[in-house]
XYZ file of C-alpha atoms in Angstrom:
654
model
C 0.013 -0.253 -0.132
C 0.898 3.241 -0.663
C 0.485 6.160 1.765
C 0.196 10.086 0.412
C 2.708 12.492 1.939
C 0.795 15.366 2.787
C 1.873 18.586 0.903
C 2.541 21.641 2.588
C 1.638 25.221 1.782
C 5.470 26.349 1.923
C 7.004 23.655 -0.608
C 10.174 22.478 1.183
C 12.061 22.733 -2.185
C 11.938 26.311 -1.841
C 14.516 25.790 1.206
C 17.301 23.550 -0.181
C 19.644 24.092 2.632
C 16.961 23.382 5.589
C 18.091 19.954 6.189
C 21.742 21.292 6.803
C 20.627 24.211 9.035
C 18.391 21.482 11.245
C 21.533 19.353 10.861
C 23.856 22.042 12.683
C 21.275 23.488 15.006
C 22.648 23.762 18.793
C 20.669 22.046 21.391
C 19.676 24.077 24.407
C 21.323 22.693 27.569
C 22.276 23.471 30.765
C 25.711 22.806 32.129
C 26.445 19.569 34.215
C 28.550 20.680 36.526
C 29.433 17.547 38.338
C 29.829 15.722 35.248
C 32.328 18.161 33.712
C 34.336 18.336 36.867
C 34.587 14.514 37.158
C 35.370 14.127 33.169
C 37.992 16.838 33.685
C 39.635 15.125 36.686
C 39.470 11.683 35.504
C 41.260 12.378 32.131
C 43.155 15.369 33.100
C 44.517 14.117 36.296
C 46.367 10.933 34.987
C 47.852 12.642 32.480
C 49.262 15.595 35.041
C 50.252 12.677 37.404
C 51.842 10.742 34.697
C 54.069 13.608 33.847
C 55.216 14.599 37.249
C 56.435 10.839 38.157
C 57.879 10.532 34.594
C 55.159 7.541 33.672
C 52.976 9.340 31.148
C 51.961 6.042 29.566
C 50.583 4.536 32.700
C 48.819 7.561 33.120
C 47.490 8.092 29.363
C 45.866 4.094 29.620
C 43.986 5.473 33.020
C 42.950 8.684 31.572
C 41.552 6.995 28.201
C 39.220 4.691 30.142
C 38.047 8.018 32.273
C 37.428 9.742 28.371
C 35.265 6.705 27.182
C 33.357 6.515 30.470
C 32.702 10.329 30.751
C 31.646 10.213 27.286
C 29.284 7.520 27.759
C 27.710 8.582 30.811
C 23.879 9.760 30.526
C 21.985 12.352 32.006
C 19.985 9.770 34.235
C 20.308 8.613 37.543
C 23.160 7.549 39.999
C 21.751 3.967 39.460
C 21.837 3.867 36.055
C 25.505 5.367 35.542
C 26.972 3.354 38.300
C 25.478 0.172 36.034
C 26.892 1.406 32.888
C 30.305 2.000 34.871
C 29.857 -1.912 36.174
C 28.822 -3.170 32.732
C 31.112 -1.083 30.372
C 34.327 -1.417 32.113
C 35.127 -5.200 31.878
C 33.474 -5.296 28.328
C 35.464 -2.343 27.233
C 38.717 -3.728 28.754
C 38.328 -6.769 27.394
C 38.986 -4.954 23.800
C 42.440 -4.955 24.577
C 42.847 -8.518 24.250
C 42.458 -8.225 20.494
C 46.167 -6.692 20.363
C 47.648 -10.155 20.806
C 46.254 -11.124 17.441
C 47.716 -8.405 15.542
C 50.125 -10.908 13.786
C 47.109 -13.125 12.523
C 46.309 -12.941 8.504
C 44.489 -9.716 8.248
C 41.683 -11.351 6.320
C 41.175 -13.492 9.392
C 41.240 -10.238 11.609
C 38.540 -8.725 9.355
C 36.125 -11.711 9.989
C 36.801 -11.828 13.835
C 36.215 -8.060 13.804
C 33.201 -8.241 11.594
C 31.841 -10.696 13.935
C 32.700 -8.768 17.221
C 31.098 -5.512 15.556
C 27.902 -7.494 14.960
C 27.665 -8.623 18.369
C 28.295 -4.948 19.780
C 25.547 -3.948 17.517
C 23.079 -6.542 18.990
C 23.938 -6.018 22.765
C 22.767 -2.529 22.221
C 19.210 -3.544 22.399
C 19.640 -4.774 25.904
C 19.817 -1.067 27.216
C 22.122 1.986 27.107
C 24.700 0.106 29.768
C 25.374 -2.308 27.071
C 24.751 -0.023 24.276
C 27.845 2.078 25.644
C 30.032 -1.156 26.261
C 29.739 -2.136 22.916
C 31.006 1.004 21.503
C 34.068 1.489 24.172
C 34.750 -2.375 23.106
C 34.854 -1.367 19.623
C 36.884 1.798 20.470
C 39.521 -0.051 22.510
C 39.523 -2.761 19.938
C 40.653 -0.384 17.333
C 43.743 1.050 19.107
C 44.632 -2.483 20.270
C 44.887 -3.773 16.863
C 46.389 -0.597 15.526
C 49.116 0.157 17.980
C 51.961 -1.963 17.032
C 54.344 -0.521 19.934
C 52.716 -2.215 22.700
C 53.719 -5.493 23.551
C 52.049 -6.467 26.757
C 48.339 -5.941 26.414
C 47.712 -6.985 29.972
C 48.828 -3.955 31.470
C 46.439 -1.392 29.680
C 43.606 -3.815 30.299
C 44.329 -3.631 34.278
C 44.809 -0.032 33.855
C 41.341 0.465 32.363
C 39.927 -0.899 35.439
C 41.960 1.498 37.642
C 40.272 4.206 35.386
C 36.733 2.842 35.985
C 37.541 2.556 39.447
C 38.404 6.224 39.864
C 35.455 7.389 37.697
C 32.934 5.230 40.040
C 34.409 7.129 43.038
C 33.936 10.334 41.526
C 30.752 9.381 40.800
C 29.985 8.411 44.180
C 31.309 11.664 45.745
C 28.847 13.518 43.627
C 25.968 11.120 45.065
C 26.941 11.895 48.615
C 27.333 15.809 47.835
C 23.675 15.874 46.196
C 22.152 12.692 46.573
C 18.901 13.969 44.896
C 19.496 16.119 42.313
C 18.626 13.935 39.462
C 15.117 13.491 40.793
C 15.108 17.326 41.852
C 15.899 18.618 38.406
C 13.437 15.835 36.771
C 10.539 17.132 38.689
C 11.543 20.740 38.500
C 11.320 20.394 34.964
C 8.114 18.390 34.759
C 6.572 20.994 36.886
C 7.902 24.053 34.770
C 6.662 22.238 31.562
C 3.234 21.562 33.120
C 3.237 25.333 34.096
C 3.968 26.004 30.863
C 1.151 24.267 29.219
C -1.268 25.989 31.634
C 0.091 29.346 30.271
C -0.123 28.241 26.833
C -3.796 27.057 27.393
C -4.547 30.309 29.006
C -3.488 32.187 26.416
C -5.382 30.143 23.699
C -8.416 30.485 25.589
C -8.158 34.271 25.406
C -7.673 34.848 21.839
C -8.323 31.748 20.219
C -4.497 30.662 19.446
C -2.865 27.226 19.133
C 0.194 27.339 21.607
C -0.706 24.060 23.163
C 1.220 21.460 20.887
C 4.685 22.546 21.343
C 3.816 22.662 25.092
C 2.252 19.248 25.180
C 5.220 17.670 23.550
C 7.662 19.469 26.126
C 5.317 17.835 28.922
C 5.365 14.401 27.444
C 9.321 14.439 27.369
C 9.861 15.935 30.668
C 7.472 13.263 32.219
C 9.028 10.387 30.496
C 12.534 11.537 32.279
C 11.024 11.842 35.484
C 9.919 8.149 35.035
C 13.343 7.184 34.986
C 14.284 9.135 37.959
C 11.696 7.542 40.276
C 13.718 4.715 41.419
C 17.002 6.386 42.262
C 19.705 4.949 44.576
C 19.227 6.458 48.084
C 21.948 7.894 50.934
C 21.140 7.066 54.494
C 20.047 10.026 56.190
C 18.555 12.126 53.241
C 15.236 10.999 53.512
C 14.277 13.089 56.719
C 15.184 16.086 54.896
C 12.726 16.280 52.360
C 10.882 18.866 51.270
C 9.633 17.396 48.067
C 9.175 13.823 46.710
C 9.075 12.329 43.377
C 6.990 9.308 43.168
C 4.985 7.379 41.065
C 1.646 9.316 42.341
C 3.109 12.683 41.714
C 3.875 11.615 38.097
C 0.420 10.112 37.439
C -1.101 13.110 39.147
C 0.667 15.245 36.812
C -0.445 13.337 33.746
C -3.792 14.094 35.184
C -3.517 17.629 35.205
C -2.093 17.793 31.839
C -5.112 16.335 30.394
C -7.722 18.229 32.460
C -5.940 21.385 31.404
C -6.369 20.722 27.716
C -10.119 20.413 28.541
C -10.598 23.123 30.703
C -12.843 26.063 29.373
C -12.415 28.512 32.282
C -9.292 30.998 32.060
C -9.555 31.443 35.751
C -9.451 28.039 36.411
C -6.253 27.506 34.154
C -4.750 30.931 35.721
C -5.370 29.462 39.195
C -3.545 26.223 38.403
C -0.498 27.895 36.186
C 0.084 30.012 39.433
C 0.315 27.018 41.792
C 2.510 24.852 39.284
C 4.965 28.236 39.327
C 5.088 27.958 42.990
C 5.514 24.318 43.118
C 8.425 24.776 40.460
C 10.081 27.553 43.113
C 9.783 25.280 46.249
C 11.565 22.451 43.968
C 14.160 24.491 42.636
C 14.954 26.313 45.977
C 14.941 23.254 48.232
C 12.661 24.771 50.720
C 9.465 23.594 52.430
C 6.368 24.472 50.807
C 3.669 26.457 52.786
C -0.052 26.275 52.478
C -0.286 29.673 50.478
C 2.649 29.289 48.002
C 1.977 25.446 47.246
C -1.850 25.105 47.586
C -4.559 27.860 46.584
C -7.370 27.741 48.234
C -10.699 25.848 46.300
C -12.180 29.082 46.092
C -9.365 30.948 43.740
C -9.545 28.035 41.419
C -13.182 27.517 40.717
C -13.717 31.363 41.128
C -16.355 31.347 43.872
C -17.983 28.684 45.991
C -19.005 25.261 45.210
C -20.258 22.518 46.605
C -17.885 20.174 45.221
C -14.002 20.630 43.885
C -13.736 20.151 40.189
C -11.609 17.517 38.794
C -9.005 19.952 37.876
C -9.065 21.221 41.086
C -8.837 17.966 42.820
C -5.875 16.597 40.551
C -3.911 19.934 41.215
C -4.388 19.801 45.050
C -3.296 16.045 44.826
C -0.528 16.686 42.936
C 0.849 19.575 45.620
C -0.039 17.316 48.384
C 2.026 14.259 46.744
C 4.938 16.566 45.847
C 5.122 17.899 49.587
C 4.055 14.819 51.459
C 5.151 11.847 49.401
C 1.874 10.315 49.220
C 2.324 6.807 47.499
C 5.795 6.448 47.451
C 6.078 3.107 45.225
C 9.543 2.757 43.717
C 9.284 1.430 40.169
C 12.803 0.002 39.348
C 12.998 -0.274 35.609
C 15.450 -2.965 34.810
C 19.014 -1.999 33.499
C 18.753 -4.464 30.713
C 15.822 -4.855 28.226
C 15.522 -7.870 25.862
C 14.487 -5.389 23.045
C 16.538 -7.117 20.122
C 14.405 -6.487 17.518
C 14.451 -6.400 13.718
C 15.437 -2.597 13.281
C 18.352 -3.509 16.068
C 19.412 -6.412 13.679
C 19.290 -4.500 10.725
C 21.468 -1.668 12.349
C 23.805 -4.216 13.675
C 24.531 -5.681 10.284
C 25.098 -2.139 8.660
C 27.631 -1.555 11.653
C 29.627 -5.043 11.016
C 29.777 -4.252 7.504
C 31.216 -0.779 7.537
C 33.366 -1.920 10.603
C 35.126 -5.010 8.548
C 35.571 -2.177 5.553
C 37.448 0.082 8.095
C 39.855 -2.499 9.488
C 40.832 -3.220 6.198
C 41.791 0.180 6.145
C 45.417 -1.034 7.160
C 45.646 -2.117 3.651
C 45.301 0.917 1.869
C 45.741 3.965 4.039
C 49.054 5.087 4.147
C 49.487 5.864 8.048
C 50.408 4.378 11.118
C 47.196 5.854 12.606
C 45.086 3.878 10.007
C 42.965 2.551 13.359
C 41.454 5.879 13.180
C 39.051 5.119 10.596
C 37.108 1.922 12.305
C 37.364 4.173 15.341
C 35.561 6.846 13.592
C 32.775 4.097 12.095
C 32.093 2.806 15.429
C 31.679 6.102 17.004
C 29.051 7.110 14.135
C 27.406 4.300 13.722
C 25.946 2.707 17.337
C 22.430 2.300 16.417
C 20.853 4.059 19.143
C 22.677 7.568 18.824
C 20.217 8.949 15.837
C 20.787 9.697 12.221
C 23.843 8.128 10.984
C 23.954 10.823 8.288
C 23.989 13.183 10.200
C 26.572 11.998 12.594
C 29.011 11.473 9.970
C 29.184 14.718 8.650
C 28.839 16.360 11.959
C 31.998 14.242 13.065
C 33.977 14.993 10.057
C 33.019 18.990 10.919
C 33.751 18.487 14.158
C 37.265 16.742 13.583
C 38.567 19.350 11.389
C 37.822 21.930 13.730
C 38.928 20.185 16.444
C 42.528 19.011 14.813
C 42.921 22.941 14.418
C 42.451 23.581 18.048
C 44.782 20.581 18.743
C 47.260 22.238 16.306
C 47.171 25.293 18.079
C 47.678 23.773 21.385
C 50.494 22.045 20.155
C 52.327 25.011 18.750
C 52.030 27.145 21.664
C 51.833 24.787 24.648
C 55.405 23.164 25.763
C 55.130 19.407 25.921
C 54.639 17.920 29.271
C 52.639 19.203 32.191
C 51.061 22.390 30.223
C 49.532 19.651 27.409
C 48.335 17.440 30.213
C 46.475 20.584 32.006
C 45.028 21.422 28.501
C 43.737 17.629 28.071
C 41.861 18.184 31.373
C 40.416 21.313 30.387
C 38.991 20.005 27.057
C 37.987 16.712 28.743
C 36.001 18.730 31.229
C 34.292 20.745 28.181
C 33.131 17.325 26.739
C 30.020 16.590 28.919
C 28.334 19.982 27.934
C 29.287 20.255 24.420
C 27.747 16.739 23.550
C 24.647 17.945 25.023
C 24.748 20.935 22.535
C 26.003 19.210 19.141
C 27.497 16.100 18.248
C 29.905 17.928 16.179
C 30.773 20.058 19.242
C 31.542 16.781 21.137
C 34.000 16.085 18.309
C 35.497 19.346 18.543
C 36.367 18.702 22.383
C 37.392 14.959 21.871
C 39.206 15.183 18.825
C 42.452 17.310 20.027
C 42.334 15.065 23.805
C 43.035 12.241 21.560
C 45.421 13.832 19.174
C 47.451 15.146 22.314
C 47.132 11.756 23.767
C 49.319 10.424 20.931
C 51.350 13.673 21.212
C 51.871 12.922 24.687
C 53.278 9.485 24.445
C 55.235 10.334 21.483
C 59.132 9.952 22.078
C 61.287 13.123 22.162
C 60.842 16.625 23.510
C 59.315 17.898 20.747
C 55.312 17.811 19.797
C 54.515 15.840 16.850
C 51.046 17.406 15.207
C 49.125 14.134 13.930
C 46.087 16.323 13.033
C 46.095 15.825 9.167
C 46.284 11.867 9.704
C 43.327 12.095 12.380
C 41.381 14.397 9.914
C 42.130 11.979 6.837
C 41.342 8.897 8.817
C 37.940 10.767 9.766
C 36.826 11.631 6.507
C 37.544 8.070 5.215
C 35.658 6.673 7.895
C 32.737 8.964 7.484
C 32.751 7.942 3.691
C 32.745 4.508 4.725
C 29.618 5.165 6.981
C 27.720 7.109 4.248
C 28.215 4.926 1.437
C 28.071 1.524 3.058
C 26.134 2.152 6.284
C 23.757 4.563 4.508
C 23.124 5.371 0.930
C 23.024 1.927 -0.586
C 20.557 1.205 2.050
C 17.033 2.549 0.410
C 15.380 1.541 4.049
C 17.660 3.838 5.983
C 16.867 6.887 3.802
C 12.883 6.930 3.910
C 11.777 9.400 6.710
C 9.292 6.448 7.735
C 7.272 8.939 9.057
C 3.818 7.727 7.421
C 4.336 4.279 9.132
C 4.353 6.056 12.510
C 1.600 8.279 11.574
C -0.449 5.311 11.000
C 0.040 4.031 14.450
C -0.582 7.134 16.036
C -4.209 7.452 14.178
C -4.708 3.844 15.433
C -3.866 4.707 19.234
C -6.179 8.211 18.852
C -8.907 6.198 17.513
C -8.712 3.702 20.325
C -8.490 6.743 22.923
C -11.758 7.920 21.579
C -13.654 4.905 21.412
C -12.686 4.198 25.412
C -13.613 7.665 26.058
C -17.291 7.270 24.714
C -18.292 4.151 26.624
C -20.623 4.261 29.416
C -19.075 5.163 32.878
C -20.342 1.822 34.999
C -22.053 2.204 38.117
C -20.200 -0.564 40.168
C -17.250 1.107 41.699
C -14.604 -1.464 40.714
C -15.704 -1.776 37.014
C -15.624 1.753 36.928
C -12.086 2.055 38.089
C -11.145 -0.587 35.533
C -12.474 1.669 33.059
C -10.748 4.824 34.184
C -7.464 2.597 34.062
C -7.832 1.928 30.499
C -9.026 5.372 29.515
C -5.802 6.797 31.369
C -3.593 4.127 29.477
C -5.210 4.498 26.028
C -4.667 8.704 26.372
C -1.071 7.792 27.845
C -0.329 5.433 24.833
C -1.672 8.074 22.123
C 0.498 10.799 23.365
C 3.482 8.744 23.541
C 2.657 7.801 19.863
C 2.872 11.131 18.830
C 5.867 12.042 20.786
C 7.627 9.123 18.689
C 6.336 10.642 15.777
C 7.527 13.763 16.140
C 11.004 12.485 17.233
C 11.312 10.301 14.114
C 9.720 13.719 12.083
C 12.774 15.881 14.033
C 15.689 12.960 12.875
C 14.578 13.118 9.351
C 14.675 16.959 8.942
C 18.293 16.790 9.527
C 18.663 14.469 6.740
C 18.949 15.162 3.175
C 16.096 14.329 0.490
C 14.015 12.517 0.199
C 13.884 11.945 3.873
C 13.710 15.786 4.786
C 11.579 16.288 1.803
C 8.944 13.954 2.889
C 9.197 15.070 6.680
C 9.038 18.609 5.982
C 5.787 17.713 4.014
C 4.268 15.809 7.072
C 4.630 19.102 9.839
C 1.168 20.359 9.068
C -0.441 16.953 9.289
C 1.635 16.233 12.808
C 0.405 19.462 14.074
C -2.871 18.832 12.919
C -2.963 15.307 14.574
C -1.733 16.756 17.728
C -4.378 19.066 17.796
C -7.004 16.128 17.133
C -5.091 14.378 20.172
C -6.153 17.226 22.367
C -9.678 17.445 21.085
C -10.035 13.583 22.103
C -8.412 14.698 25.585
C -10.974 17.341 26.054
C -13.998 14.791 25.110
C -13.048 12.493 27.520
C -12.666 14.725 30.422
C -16.105 16.050 29.706
C -17.186 12.293 29.777
C -15.255 11.917 32.825
C -16.888 15.374 34.375
C -20.493 14.013 33.270
C -20.661 17.269 31.017
C -21.224 14.610 27.863
C -23.610 11.359 27.724
C -22.003 8.132 26.294
C -21.961 7.930 22.411
C -20.248 4.563 21.710
C -22.092 4.504 17.822
C -20.845 8.109 17.263
C -17.485 7.893 18.233
C -17.282 4.910 16.430
C -18.036 6.664 13.201
C -15.364 9.312 13.692
C -12.888 6.712 15.064
C -13.469 4.832 11.644
C -12.631 7.656 9.496
C -9.504 8.698 11.881
C -8.447 4.697 11.024
C -9.221 5.694 7.173
C -6.911 8.735 7.136
C -3.902 6.495 8.943
C -4.208 3.967 6.070
C -3.894 6.459 3.285
C -7.494 6.297 2.416
C -9.688 9.354 1.320
C -12.776 9.004 3.147
C -15.949 11.942 3.152
C -15.669 14.651 5.747
C -17.050 13.229 9.089
C -20.479 14.557 10.403
C -22.028 14.146 13.899
C -24.968 15.240 15.803
C -23.223 15.074 19.088
C -22.132 18.789 20.224
C -19.768 17.403 22.569
C -17.639 15.281 19.631
C -17.959 18.322 17.128
C -14.728 19.652 18.180
C -13.306 16.246 17.783
C -14.969 15.969 14.363
C -13.313 19.425 13.195
C -10.166 17.943 14.123
C -10.581 14.983 11.853
C -11.734 17.035 9.011
C -8.923 19.425 9.461
C -6.482 16.383 9.406
C -8.266 15.032 6.151
C -7.922 18.658 4.604
C -4.266 18.940 5.354
C -3.300 15.267 4.391
C -5.346 15.667 0.910
C -4.482 19.180 0.149
C -5.630 19.856 -3.577
C -5.770 16.257 -4.159
C -1.884 16.568 -4.700
C -0.017 13.144 -4.374
C 3.391 14.351 -5.005
C 6.230 13.195 -2.555
C 4.889 9.870 -1.687
C 6.408 7.278 0.915
C 6.307 3.731 0.791
C 5.433 2.006 3.722
């Protein structure tokens, strides 16, 4: 079946460089101070100590472990990052064993490395710790098979464990100093974005605008992050000092407030909730006790006057404030470190990684440089299957390497070899955690001079040797291998695949609508089961919309046809998001008993939604139920967007 790609009123062909601008766009980020300090110490410290005690090689091996662990640390919980250190360190260190195979026939070496790269790609599906471990193993293996001056590889293997122990110790220090920092930041971001949604909803109610779409996306992302922060490691003696709590109840109440805000029609009620959320955000960020006046407004202020009973929005907001302040329902939901998710997409990505890595290892036969191993090293850094667009990473890594090589050249010319180089390495390593949040290219800008200076520091003699041009040439070659053999020859990888995700999103929205339209049972237990199903349907629908947006944003940073298709989908995705909000508002009306059950009418509308998801051209939907009219209007708007002028240009195969 072929699915029509919607045509935008702003023809993407008029913006040939739009995908380039999207690819090089810097992401907003807050400086991870603890991560930066840790990275600078664990990488620069061993170099400096090695220079001072005249044992630079030992310091280099320890610092290399620190650099890889710093680059592999995730913006998650201490629990996750300790798991990454615990799992990745032994796996990565094992890569040094490959150094003992340097003298086997090179055809056999290529086959061995292809098999290992395939395995590393497959274990990425087991979770972030194994994904980081696989990448680090290939980096170490590339160095081990390429550095012929080392005879005893057991020494760097053992020193890698020393670097891992030092890194874990520094991470433990931060956890003792700020044990709840990951939770606080996640809760603060979730409340801040929820307040942003309330302000956007208030503005829309006043002038009829459409600001809630972006705010909803931010709320979804922040809540997903908060879910991963619930089960943090605890430090004895800190619980008694809590002035706020992040629990499953807090996240559930936040999601409930989000849903009710979309359906709320009272500006005063929305404004009151916005003020409460602003106050709660301040409480969490300031780490101080919330008072009754700052954390929870009176029921009268939300309702706008006396009322016999609180509204659902008021009740949910009160429950959220109380859960944040007192930690009601503190169930710990421990997400496993490993998840068996090796599906078809992971297998395909692992296969492409193995092919490209084998070609890169063969570079020893044709690349005229003693540092040929930078070619496979580049391939494994670019092609890890969970890091986003392969095309974008290849281009950005080449650009970042060129800039980083220039930085290294300046440092080598200006800074004398020895202690000064070690300090420069520490400063550059400290910048890596922040730059990797801003852009993959900026990450390469910082890491490249660290690697070049590393080679310079262990080179014999008192004068610095500039290997920048070799690094650039190897990176360009590695990037070219990735682009050709990991991207261009695979039509599957060059498609945006937005239409497939769009079809799934429409299915979820249709299911959400049909669940909302069912009668509310009189029996309390049955009613609770229906409510649970409704909440699950809403969560699934918005989660799929979030996946749709992520896939579109990733495709926007790639060249046509992926970028062209993704840009054409922008209006349709926006219309789909508004349709989901209309369904959410209808569901709130049903919960509040403001709308009667109407399974038949909702079924008609849901059927049209499903047809649109399949790429069909249904007639405009008409309903007699006033409460369903907003949903029907959203469906008709989506239909008009998908079939604008009947144009079939830019079709994408599913």
